[in-house]
Short mmCIF file of C-alpha atoms and ligand atoms in Angstrom, two decimals:
data_model
loop_
_atom_site.label_atom_id
_atom_site.label_comp_id
_atom_site.label_asym_id
_atom_site.label_seq_id
_atom_site.Cartn_x
_atom_site.Cartn_y
_atom_site.Cartn_z
CA MET A 1 92.98 97.38 83.52
CA THR A 2 92.56 99.76 86.48
CA HIS A 3 93.18 97.59 89.73
CA ARG A 4 90.86 99.20 93.10
CA ARG A 5 93.98 99.69 95.48
CA ASP A 6 95.09 101.98 92.01
CA LEU A 7 92.22 103.74 91.54
CA HIS A 8 91.51 105.49 95.39
CA TRP A 9 95.39 106.93 95.16
CA GLN A 10 93.94 107.84 91.42
CA ILE A 11 91.03 109.74 93.82
CA LEU A 12 94.79 110.92 95.90
CA ALA A 13 95.25 112.86 92.96
CA ALA A 14 92.92 113.99 90.84
CA LEU A 15 91.78 115.90 94.56
CA GLY A 16 95.17 117.71 95.18
CA LEU A 17 95.55 117.85 91.28
CA GLY A 18 91.84 119.65 91.69
CA VAL A 19 92.80 122.33 94.07
CA GLY A 20 96.02 123.32 92.43
CA ALA A 21 94.23 124.06 89.43
CA GLY A 22 91.46 125.45 90.76
CA LEU A 23 94.03 127.48 92.66
CA LEU A 24 95.72 128.30 89.29
CA TRP A 25 92.88 129.27 87.31
CA GLY A 26 89.62 131.88 88.01
CA GLU A 27 86.19 131.48 86.99
CA THR A 28 86.11 134.52 84.54
CA ASP A 29 90.28 132.86 82.83
CA THR A 30 91.24 131.96 79.99
CA ILE A 31 93.91 129.72 77.41
CA GLY A 32 93.87 130.36 74.71
CA PRO A 33 90.19 129.76 72.59
CA VAL A 34 89.31 127.89 76.65
CA ARG A 35 88.18 128.68 79.69
CA PRO A 36 89.05 125.52 82.56
CA TYR A 37 86.49 126.67 84.33
CA ALA A 38 84.09 125.16 82.08
CA VAL A 39 86.27 122.35 81.58
CA PHE A 40 85.98 121.72 85.63
CA ASP A 41 81.86 122.74 85.42
CA PHE A 42 81.94 119.85 83.41
CA LEU A 43 83.38 117.60 84.67
CA GLY A 44 81.92 117.23 87.91
CA ALA A 45 78.23 117.46 86.10
CA THR A 46 78.53 114.89 84.32
CA PHE A 47 80.49 112.38 87.04
CA LEU A 48 76.68 113.61 89.70
CA ARG A 49 74.92 112.90 86.57
CA ALA A 50 76.03 109.02 86.31
CA LEU A 51 76.52 109.10 90.05
CA LYS A 52 72.06 109.77 90.18
CA MET A 53 72.35 107.55 86.67
CA VAL A 54 72.85 104.30 89.30
CA ILE A 55 70.99 105.71 92.00
CA VAL A 56 67.29 103.72 91.62
CA PRO A 57 67.91 100.04 89.57
CA LEU A 58 71.61 99.76 92.04
CA ILE A 59 68.77 100.25 95.65
CA THR A 60 66.56 98.52 93.74
CA GLY A 61 68.20 95.29 92.31
CA SER A 62 70.21 95.68 95.95
CA ILE A 63 67.16 95.98 98.70
CA ILE A 64 65.00 93.25 96.75
CA SER A 65 68.31 90.46 96.80
CA GLY A 66 68.77 91.28 100.22
CA VAL A 67 65.69 90.93 102.07
CA ALA A 68 64.51 87.61 99.81
CA SER A 69 67.47 85.83 100.13
CA VAL A 70 67.11 87.23 103.79
CA GLY A 71 63.88 86.02 103.87
CA ALA A 72 63.99 82.49 102.43
CA GLY A 73 65.77 80.42 105.50
CA ARG A 74 63.53 78.96 107.95
CA GLY A 75 63.99 78.73 110.83
CA LEU A 76 66.42 81.46 111.32
CA GLY A 77 63.61 83.70 113.35
CA ARG A 78 65.47 84.36 116.56
CA LEU A 79 68.59 84.58 115.08
CA PHE A 80 67.26 87.19 112.35
CA GLY A 81 66.02 89.01 115.59
CA LYS A 82 68.91 89.54 117.38
CA THR A 83 70.94 90.49 114.29
CA PHE A 84 68.91 92.92 113.52
CA ALA A 85 68.32 94.41 117.17
CA TRP A 86 72.15 94.57 116.69
CA TYR A 87 72.36 96.41 113.43
CA VAL A 88 69.38 98.53 114.46
CA THR A 89 70.82 99.69 117.72
CA THR A 90 74.18 99.60 117.22
CA SER A 91 73.48 102.24 113.66
CA LEU A 92 71.75 104.46 116.08
CA LEU A 93 74.45 105.08 118.59
CA ALA A 94 76.39 106.48 115.97
CA ILE A 95 73.64 108.42 114.02
CA LEU A 96 73.96 109.53 117.12
CA THR A 97 77.50 109.84 118.13
CA GLY A 98 77.68 111.99 114.53
CA LEU A 99 74.65 114.36 115.21
CA VAL A 100 76.15 115.50 118.91
CA LEU A 101 79.41 115.59 117.37
CA VAL A 102 78.18 117.75 114.32
CA ASN A 103 75.50 120.32 116.78
CA LEU A 104 78.77 120.86 118.30
CA VAL A 105 81.48 121.94 116.10
CA ARG A 106 79.00 123.00 113.24
CA PRO A 107 81.71 122.87 110.43
CA GLY A 108 79.35 124.05 108.10
CA LEU A 109 80.16 127.88 109.46
CA SER A 110 82.51 129.80 109.09
CA GLY A 111 82.89 132.55 111.40
CA GLY A 112 79.08 133.04 112.58
CA GLU A 113 77.76 133.16 109.06
CA PRO A 114 76.91 129.89 106.46
CA ALA A 115 80.26 128.13 105.29
CA GLY A 116 77.92 127.84 101.84
CA THR A 117 78.35 131.51 100.77
CA ALA A 118 82.73 130.64 100.77
CA MET A 119 82.08 127.50 99.41
CA GLY A 120 80.20 129.00 96.50
CA LEU A 121 76.77 128.50 96.98
CA GLY A 122 75.61 132.07 97.69
CA GLU A 123 72.95 132.11 94.76
CA VAL A 124 71.04 128.47 95.99
CA ARG A 125 69.64 129.77 98.90
CA PRO A 126 66.80 131.55 98.27
CA ALA A 127 65.46 129.01 96.35
CA VAL A 128 66.59 126.18 99.09
CA GLN A 129 64.64 127.59 101.57
CA GLN A 130 61.68 128.21 99.73
CA ASP A 131 61.95 124.59 98.65
CA LEU A 132 62.20 123.48 102.34
CA GLU A 133 59.49 125.43 102.89
CA SER A 134 57.45 123.55 100.75
CA THR A 135 58.12 120.13 101.35
CA GLY A 136 57.79 120.50 105.30
CA ALA A 137 60.29 118.64 107.03
CA GLY A 138 59.51 119.37 110.10
CA ASP A 139 55.82 117.46 109.57
CA LEU A 140 56.59 114.10 110.30
CA VAL A 141 53.34 112.22 109.70
CA GLY A 142 53.64 113.65 106.08
CA ILE A 143 56.81 111.60 105.69
CA LEU A 144 55.39 108.66 106.96
CA GLN A 145 52.65 108.75 104.51
CA ARG A 146 54.35 109.68 101.74
CA MET A 147 56.55 106.50 102.36
CA ILE A 148 53.78 104.39 101.17
CA PRO A 149 54.31 105.12 96.92
CA GLU A 150 51.17 105.76 94.38
CA ASN A 151 53.20 104.51 92.52
CA PRO A 152 56.28 102.86 92.81
CA VAL A 153 57.03 103.59 88.60
CA GLY A 154 56.60 106.99 90.05
CA ALA A 155 58.33 107.38 92.29
CA ALA A 156 61.41 105.69 90.99
CA ALA A 157 60.93 107.82 87.78
CA GLU A 158 61.02 110.77 90.48
CA GLY A 159 63.56 109.69 92.61
CA GLN A 160 62.13 109.48 95.77
CA MET A 161 64.38 106.99 97.47
CA LEU A 162 61.59 106.42 100.29
CA PRO A 163 59.19 104.96 98.81
CA LEU A 164 60.35 103.97 96.20
CA ILE A 165 63.04 101.00 99.01
CA PHE A 166 59.66 100.85 101.07
CA PHE A 167 57.82 98.92 98.20
CA CYS A 168 62.16 97.13 97.24
CA VAL A 169 60.98 96.30 100.65
CA LEU A 170 57.35 94.84 100.01
CA LEU A 171 58.45 93.12 97.35
CA GLY A 172 61.63 91.34 98.07
CA VAL A 173 59.68 89.46 101.35
CA ALA A 174 56.98 88.57 99.53
CA ILE A 175 59.95 87.21 97.49
CA ALA A 176 60.75 84.69 99.98
CA ARG A 177 57.63 83.95 100.47
CA LEU A 178 56.64 82.85 97.00
CA PRO A 179 56.77 78.51 96.97
CA GLY A 180 58.21 76.84 94.53
CA PRO A 181 60.39 77.72 91.33
CA GLN A 182 58.53 81.15 91.22
CA GLY A 183 60.59 82.60 93.53
CA GLN A 184 63.76 81.63 93.00
CA GLN A 185 62.85 82.79 89.27
CA LEU A 186 62.40 86.19 90.57
CA ALA A 187 65.32 85.84 93.04
CA GLY A 188 67.43 85.08 90.75
CA PHE A 189 66.65 87.94 88.61
CA PHE A 190 67.03 90.41 91.64
CA GLU A 191 69.74 89.03 92.40
CA ALA A 192 71.51 89.49 88.87
CA LEU A 193 69.98 93.07 88.84
CA PHE A 194 71.71 93.54 90.99
CA GLY A 195 75.54 92.45 89.97
CA ALA A 196 75.17 94.00 87.02
CA MET A 197 74.15 97.42 88.53
CA MET A 198 77.36 97.09 90.32
CA LYS A 199 79.63 96.65 87.54
CA VAL A 200 77.82 99.31 85.79
CA THR A 201 78.65 101.29 89.67
CA GLY A 202 82.49 100.50 89.13
CA TRP A 203 82.22 101.90 85.83
CA VAL A 204 80.86 105.03 86.73
CA ILE A 205 83.51 105.25 89.78
CA ALA A 206 86.14 104.18 87.31
CA THR A 207 86.12 108.11 86.22
CA ALA A 208 85.62 109.27 90.07
CA PRO A 209 88.99 111.08 89.32
CA LEU A 210 88.29 113.01 86.85
CA GLY A 211 84.70 114.14 88.70
CA ILE A 212 86.74 114.59 91.36
CA PHE A 213 89.14 116.86 90.07
CA GLY A 214 86.28 118.95 87.95
CA LEU A 215 84.30 119.79 91.05
CA MET A 216 87.29 119.76 92.83
CA ALA A 217 88.49 123.00 90.82
CA LYS A 218 85.54 123.95 90.48
CA ILE A 219 85.77 124.55 94.51
CA THR A 220 89.10 125.75 94.63
CA SER A 221 88.96 128.41 91.77
CA ASN A 222 85.53 129.97 92.48
CA ALA A 223 86.40 130.74 96.57
CA GLY A 224 90.04 129.42 97.06
CA PHE A 225 91.40 127.96 99.67
CA ASP A 226 88.14 129.34 102.47
CA ALA A 227 86.77 126.83 100.51
CA LEU A 228 88.83 124.20 102.27
CA ALA A 229 88.53 125.02 105.50
CA PRO A 230 84.64 123.84 106.16
CA LEU A 231 85.21 120.93 104.25
CA LEU A 232 87.84 119.80 106.20
CA ARG A 233 86.70 120.87 110.14
CA TYR A 234 83.68 118.75 107.96
CA GLY A 235 85.93 116.31 107.75
CA ALA A 236 87.58 116.07 110.30
CA THR A 237 84.01 115.80 112.28
CA VAL A 238 83.47 112.88 110.45
CA ALA A 239 86.73 111.39 111.71
CA ALA A 240 86.66 111.77 115.11
CA ALA A 241 82.85 109.87 115.29
CA LEU A 242 83.99 107.66 113.28
CA LEU A 243 86.91 106.73 115.92
CA ILE A 244 84.00 107.35 119.10
CA HIS A 245 82.11 105.00 117.87
CA GLY A 246 84.30 102.09 116.79
CA ALA A 247 87.02 103.00 119.15
CA VAL A 248 85.01 103.21 122.00
CA THR A 249 81.19 102.26 121.93
CA LEU A 250 81.48 99.04 119.78
CA PRO A 251 84.50 97.75 122.01
CA LEU A 252 82.60 98.80 124.74
CA LEU A 253 79.28 96.29 123.98
CA VAL A 254 81.55 93.85 122.82
CA ARG A 255 82.32 93.47 126.67
CA LEU A 256 79.22 94.28 128.51
CA VAL A 257 76.77 92.34 126.35
CA GLY A 258 79.39 90.09 124.43
CA ARG A 259 81.19 89.30 128.13
CA LEU A 260 84.24 88.95 124.85
CA PRO A 261 87.40 89.91 125.39
CA ALA A 262 87.86 93.51 122.61
CA LEU A 263 90.67 93.17 121.87
CA ARG A 264 91.38 90.35 121.52
CA HIS A 265 88.98 90.92 118.98
CA ALA A 266 90.02 93.46 117.25
CA ARG A 267 93.87 91.49 116.04
CA VAL A 268 91.38 89.09 115.34
CA MET A 269 89.79 91.05 112.84
CA ALA A 270 92.90 92.98 111.43
CA PRO A 271 93.85 92.05 108.22
CA ALA A 272 89.90 92.30 106.99
CA LEU A 273 89.51 96.26 108.85
CA LEU A 274 92.06 96.45 106.88
CA THR A 275 91.26 95.17 103.24
CA ALA A 276 87.73 97.28 104.00
CA PHE A 277 89.71 100.61 104.45
CA THR A 278 92.20 100.18 101.53
CA THR A 279 89.14 98.71 99.57
CA ARG A 280 85.97 100.88 100.58
CA SER A 281 84.10 98.23 99.91
CA SER A 282 81.78 96.18 102.68
CA SER A 283 80.50 93.23 100.25
CA ALA A 284 84.11 92.66 99.21
CA THR A 285 85.93 92.51 101.89
CA LEU A 286 83.58 89.69 103.33
CA PRO A 287 84.93 86.68 102.11
CA LEU A 288 87.84 87.94 104.73
CA THR A 289 85.87 89.05 107.47
CA MET A 290 84.33 85.69 107.52
CA ASP A 291 87.35 84.11 107.02
CA ARG A 292 88.44 85.97 110.59
CA ILE A 293 85.18 85.03 112.57
CA GLU A 294 85.07 81.10 111.38
CA ASN A 295 88.75 80.30 111.81
CA GLY A 296 90.36 83.44 113.85
CA ALA A 297 87.57 84.18 116.28
CA GLY A 298 86.25 81.20 116.53
CA VAL A 299 82.49 81.28 115.48
CA SER A 300 80.00 78.59 113.87
CA ASN A 301 79.71 78.95 110.55
CA ARG A 302 75.18 78.76 110.97
CA VAL A 303 75.68 81.94 112.51
CA THR A 304 78.23 83.14 110.36
CA SER A 305 76.88 82.90 107.37
CA PHE A 306 74.38 84.45 107.78
CA VAL A 307 74.66 87.94 110.23
CA LEU A 308 77.97 89.00 108.14
CA PRO A 309 76.91 88.04 104.87
CA LEU A 310 72.86 89.68 105.80
CA GLY A 311 75.56 93.34 107.77
CA SER A 312 77.70 93.47 104.59
CA THR A 313 74.73 94.44 102.76
CA ILE A 314 72.55 95.83 105.69
CA ASN A 315 74.80 97.13 108.83
CA MET A 316 76.43 100.24 108.11
CA ASP A 317 77.39 101.57 111.56
CA GLY A 318 80.05 104.78 109.57
CA THR A 319 77.63 104.82 106.67
CA ALA A 320 74.95 105.75 108.68
CA LEU A 321 76.81 108.08 111.28
CA TYR A 322 78.20 109.61 107.50
CA GLU A 323 75.09 110.80 106.70
CA CYS A 324 73.55 112.61 109.10
CA VAL A 325 77.03 114.84 109.90
CA ALA A 326 76.89 115.18 106.62
CA ALA A 327 73.69 115.87 106.19
CA LEU A 328 73.64 118.54 108.55
CA PHE A 329 77.37 119.69 107.46
CA ILE A 330 75.50 120.63 103.97
CA ALA A 331 71.88 122.05 105.50
CA GLN A 332 74.47 124.00 107.87
CA ALA A 333 76.53 125.51 104.88
CA TYR A 334 73.47 126.20 103.67
CA GLY A 335 72.83 128.59 105.73
CA ILE A 336 69.80 126.21 106.95
CA GLU A 337 68.43 125.97 110.53
CA LEU A 338 67.50 121.63 111.07
CA GLY A 339 64.45 122.12 114.15
CA PHE A 340 63.78 118.77 116.02
CA GLY A 341 61.38 117.40 113.65
CA ALA A 342 64.22 117.66 110.91
CA GLN A 343 66.85 116.41 112.57
CA PHE A 344 65.43 113.71 113.82
CA THR A 345 64.18 112.73 109.73
CA VAL A 346 67.49 113.31 109.62
CA VAL A 347 68.54 109.84 111.58
CA VAL A 348 65.45 107.96 110.47
CA THR A 349 66.44 108.57 107.00
CA ALA A 350 69.80 108.18 107.51
CA LEU A 351 69.65 104.23 109.35
CA LEU A 352 66.69 103.91 105.55
CA ALA A 353 70.33 104.68 104.51
CA SER A 354 72.33 103.16 105.92
CA ILE A 355 70.51 99.43 105.32
CA GLY A 356 69.78 100.55 101.85
CA ALA A 357 73.34 101.53 100.87
CA ALA A 358 75.43 98.38 99.03
CA GLY A 359 78.60 97.94 100.20
CA ILE A 360 80.72 99.49 97.12
CA PRO A 361 83.01 102.13 97.11
CA ALA A 362 80.67 106.39 97.46
CA ALA A 363 77.68 103.66 98.03
CA GLY A 364 76.90 106.16 101.17
CA LEU A 365 78.19 109.66 99.47
CA VAL A 366 74.49 108.04 96.92
CA MET A 367 72.93 107.50 98.51
CA MET A 368 73.14 110.77 100.38
CA SER A 369 70.09 111.90 97.50
CA ILE A 370 67.54 110.27 100.14
CA VAL A 371 68.22 112.19 102.86
CA LEU A 372 69.07 115.75 101.81
CA GLY A 373 65.52 115.09 99.68
CA ALA A 374 63.80 113.88 102.89
CA VAL A 375 64.62 117.65 104.72
CA GLY A 376 64.05 119.00 100.95
CA LEU A 377 67.74 120.35 100.56
CA PRO A 378 68.77 120.40 97.31
CA LEU A 379 71.55 117.39 95.54
CA GLU A 380 73.54 120.34 94.37
CA GLY A 381 75.53 119.69 97.70
CA ILE A 382 76.40 116.12 96.93
CA ALA A 383 79.15 118.95 95.01
CA LEU A 384 80.17 119.86 98.52
CA ILE A 385 81.44 116.73 99.88
CA LEU A 386 82.55 114.95 96.96
CA ALA A 387 86.09 116.02 97.24
CA ILE A 388 86.94 114.48 100.45
CA ASP A 389 84.54 112.09 100.32
CA PRO A 390 87.13 109.23 99.21
CA LEU A 391 89.14 109.81 102.17
CA LEU A 392 86.54 109.45 104.97
CA ASP A 393 84.73 106.57 102.57
CA MET A 394 88.14 104.59 104.06
CA GLY A 395 86.79 105.07 107.62
CA ARG A 396 83.56 103.90 107.33
CA THR A 397 83.30 101.05 105.31
CA MET A 398 86.02 99.75 107.79
CA VAL A 399 83.47 101.00 110.85
CA ASN A 400 80.96 98.91 108.53
CA VAL A 401 82.93 96.27 108.66
CA TRP A 402 84.31 96.27 112.24
CA SER A 403 80.53 96.60 113.27
CA ASP A 404 80.12 93.52 111.53
CA SER A 405 81.47 91.46 112.81
CA CYS A 406 81.13 93.08 116.61
CA GLY A 407 78.38 91.94 115.80
CA ALA A 408 78.87 87.90 114.93
CA VAL A 409 80.46 87.30 118.17
CA VAL A 410 78.57 88.50 120.34
CA VAL A 411 75.37 87.24 118.22
CA ALA A 412 77.92 83.76 118.14
CA ARG A 413 78.14 84.27 122.81
CA SER A 414 74.52 84.89 122.87
CA GLU A 415 73.58 81.41 121.28
CA GLY A 416 76.17 79.71 123.31
CA GLU A 417 78.83 79.36 121.42
CA ASP A 418 82.66 79.14 123.09
CA VAL A 419 83.79 82.73 120.52
CA LEU A 420 87.12 84.52 120.59
CA GLN A 421 88.86 81.51 122.73
CA GLY A 422 93.37 81.62 123.54
CA ASP A 423 94.62 82.94 120.79
N1 LIG B 501 81.99 102.62 100.97
C1 LIG B 501 80.85 101.73 102.47
C2 LIG B 501 80.95 99.77 102.63
O1 LIG B 501 81.10 99.32 101.51
C3 LIG B 501 80.11 102.18 101.79
C4 LIG B 501 79.29 103.99 101.51
O2 LIG B 501 79.46 104.01 100.76
O3 LIG B 501 79.59 104.27 103.87
O4 LIG B 501 80.78 99.80 102.96
#
């Protein structure tokens, strides 16, 4: 069986091989009867189809089971309030950090021009502009109204994520409030659905090396190295924003709000953070995070078992930041100026997407469809950022877990616990 650790080396290799193959064979070159470009296209497009295939059932299972399990506990109102406030505040701060940086760096522009042309996007631009106009990206009231699905099944079938999430949250809350075995049965059903979809997603992710090879090769064979410069600038923007949020903002909050030693906390958490970095999964890291928080930082089981499982699925600062930077990068590359209303929509949907993303590798990438859809950008934009996603996933997963752990010690402290005492 392929191990997760092997997988990310495979993905890195696929990335390099894809660049090489794309540089070697242009769009019209042939090897005997075979046109390599067609093979790249097939591999990339098939992988994207498979990713899209898992979106609806995965987020349905994830959100309903997550909300239902949280809502089931009694007397947790105050804890929930504090935890939720931490999650939303830190995620918003992360998104704003990304928003400022991406507007300053403008990685989607090449010499003042949209980089999309160099990256092989030229043809789709007029259609995109039309899309954007017809969806009325700045129309916030309309977006809020459209969050309520006329028909939840229809929303799922059409891939309208926001209405689907809205409905799933409601259903989750309702299930938590159903008395007796009825609620448990339904909660169990959606938990099982989520578990099964995690497996299917795992299979899709196992094919990522092939898909990434194809997409990378296609991008470079269209455009050569020109295509890579904006991508690298984009990667650097995400990395810089993650660094600011993880190394400055969160430690400051731990110190100022929790009055706790942030550096000592980081030392305690190191094994979990490194695991997050290599597995690219907050969920897979959860046992380690819980161990470090309970046995390392000395947080009570009551706070740990509430804050962390919830955090690993809904509190994703790194993912939220990344959604925002990626969406604006794609808009810039397509040559579309997003005004204040549209950027505000990106902020809100990035927050929702990070809440909806499962704690598994590449979940944030799958959720990009929500953010892109909300402002009328084409899903194909995902192909642009896919190539370096595994690297960014490592960084954002680490920040996701770091924020959960900071939340746990701050909440524990506010509940009067002695945490992070001694070494
Ligand atoms: N891999 C991330 C996590 O598990 C989610 C994401 O893809 O952004 O936290």
